[in-house]
Coordinates of C-alpha atoms in Angstrom, one line a residue:
M1 CA 0.0 0.0 0.0
V2 CA 1.4 3.3 -1.1
N3 CA 1.3 6.1 1.5
I4 CA 0.6 9.4 -0.2
V5 CA 2.4 11.5 2.5
I6 CA 5.6 9.5 2.0
A7 CA 5.3 9.7 -1.8
L8 CA 4.8 13.5 -1.7
V9 CA 7.6 14.1 0.8
L10 CA 10.0 12.0 -1.4
S11 CA 8.8 13.9 -4.5
F12 CA 9.3 17.2 -2.8
F13 CA 12.9 16.7 -2.1
I14 CA 13.9 14.8 -5.3
A15 CA 11.8 15.1 -8.4
G16 CA 10.6 11.6 -9.5
L17 CA 11.4 9.8 -6.3
G18 CA 7.8 9.7 -5.3
L19 CA 7.0 8.0 -8.6
V20 CA 9.6 5.4 -7.9
Y21 CA 8.1 4.8 -4.5
E22 CA 4.7 4.3 -6.1
G23 CA 6.1 1.6 -8.4
K24 CA 6.5 3.7 -11.6
V25 CA 10.2 2.9 -11.8
T26 CA 10.8 3.8 -15.5
L27 CA 8.9 7.1 -15.3
G28 CA 10.4 8.1 -12.0
S29 CA 14.0 7.2 -13.1
G30 CA 13.5 9.3 -16.3
V31 CA 12.3 12.3 -14.3
I32 CA 15.1 12.0 -11.8
L33 CA 17.7 11.9 -14.6
L34 CA 16.1 14.8 -16.5
W35 CA 15.7 16.9 -13.3
T36 CA 19.3 16.2 -12.2
M37 CA 20.8 17.1 -15.6
L38 CA 18.8 20.4 -15.7
C39 CA 19.9 21.3 -12.2
L40 CA 23.6 20.6 -13.0
I41 CA 23.3 22.7 -16.2
A42 CA 21.7 25.5 -14.2
L43 CA 24.4 25.3 -11.6
Y44 CA 27.4 25.3 -14.0
A45 CA 26.2 27.2 -17.0
E46 CA 26.3 31.0 -17.4
G47 CA 23.8 33.6 -18.6
I48 CA 20.5 32.8 -20.2
I49 CA 21.3 29.1 -20.4
S50 CA 21.4 28.9 -16.7
I51 CA 18.1 30.7 -16.3
I52 CA 16.4 28.5 -18.9
A53 CA 17.7 25.3 -17.3
G54 CA 16.7 26.5 -13.8
A55 CA 13.2 27.3 -15.0
S56 CA 12.9 24.0 -16.8
A57 CA 14.1 22.1 -13.7
A58 CA 11.5 23.9 -11.6
M59 CA 8.8 22.9 -14.1
V60 CA 9.9 19.3 -14.1
W61 CA 9.9 19.3 -10.3
A62 CA 6.4 20.8 -10.2
C63 CA 5.0 18.4 -12.8
S64 CA 6.6 15.4 -10.9
F65 CA 5.0 16.6 -7.7
V66 CA 1.5 16.9 -9.2
T67 CA 1.9 13.6 -11.1
T68 CA 2.9 11.9 -7.8
F69 CA -0.3 13.3 -6.2
L70 CA -2.6 12.3 -9.0
K71 CA -1.2 8.8 -9.4
V72 CA -1.7 8.0 -5.8
H73 CA -5.3 9.1 -5.7

């Protein structure tokens, strides 16, 4: 039985981890990989690339959080 609180807390700290906890391993792993790559690009790039990558990472995180919530219910 999947606990929604645990899934949402995991997804809050690392995008996609809540999906992995729910059993959606392929989707969750892809989200984790994409989010990590975008965060690293935002951290090490300069200028507009950093801003775009950071905004994209935030969108991936938000979509992952909402998807985790909707998949549990």
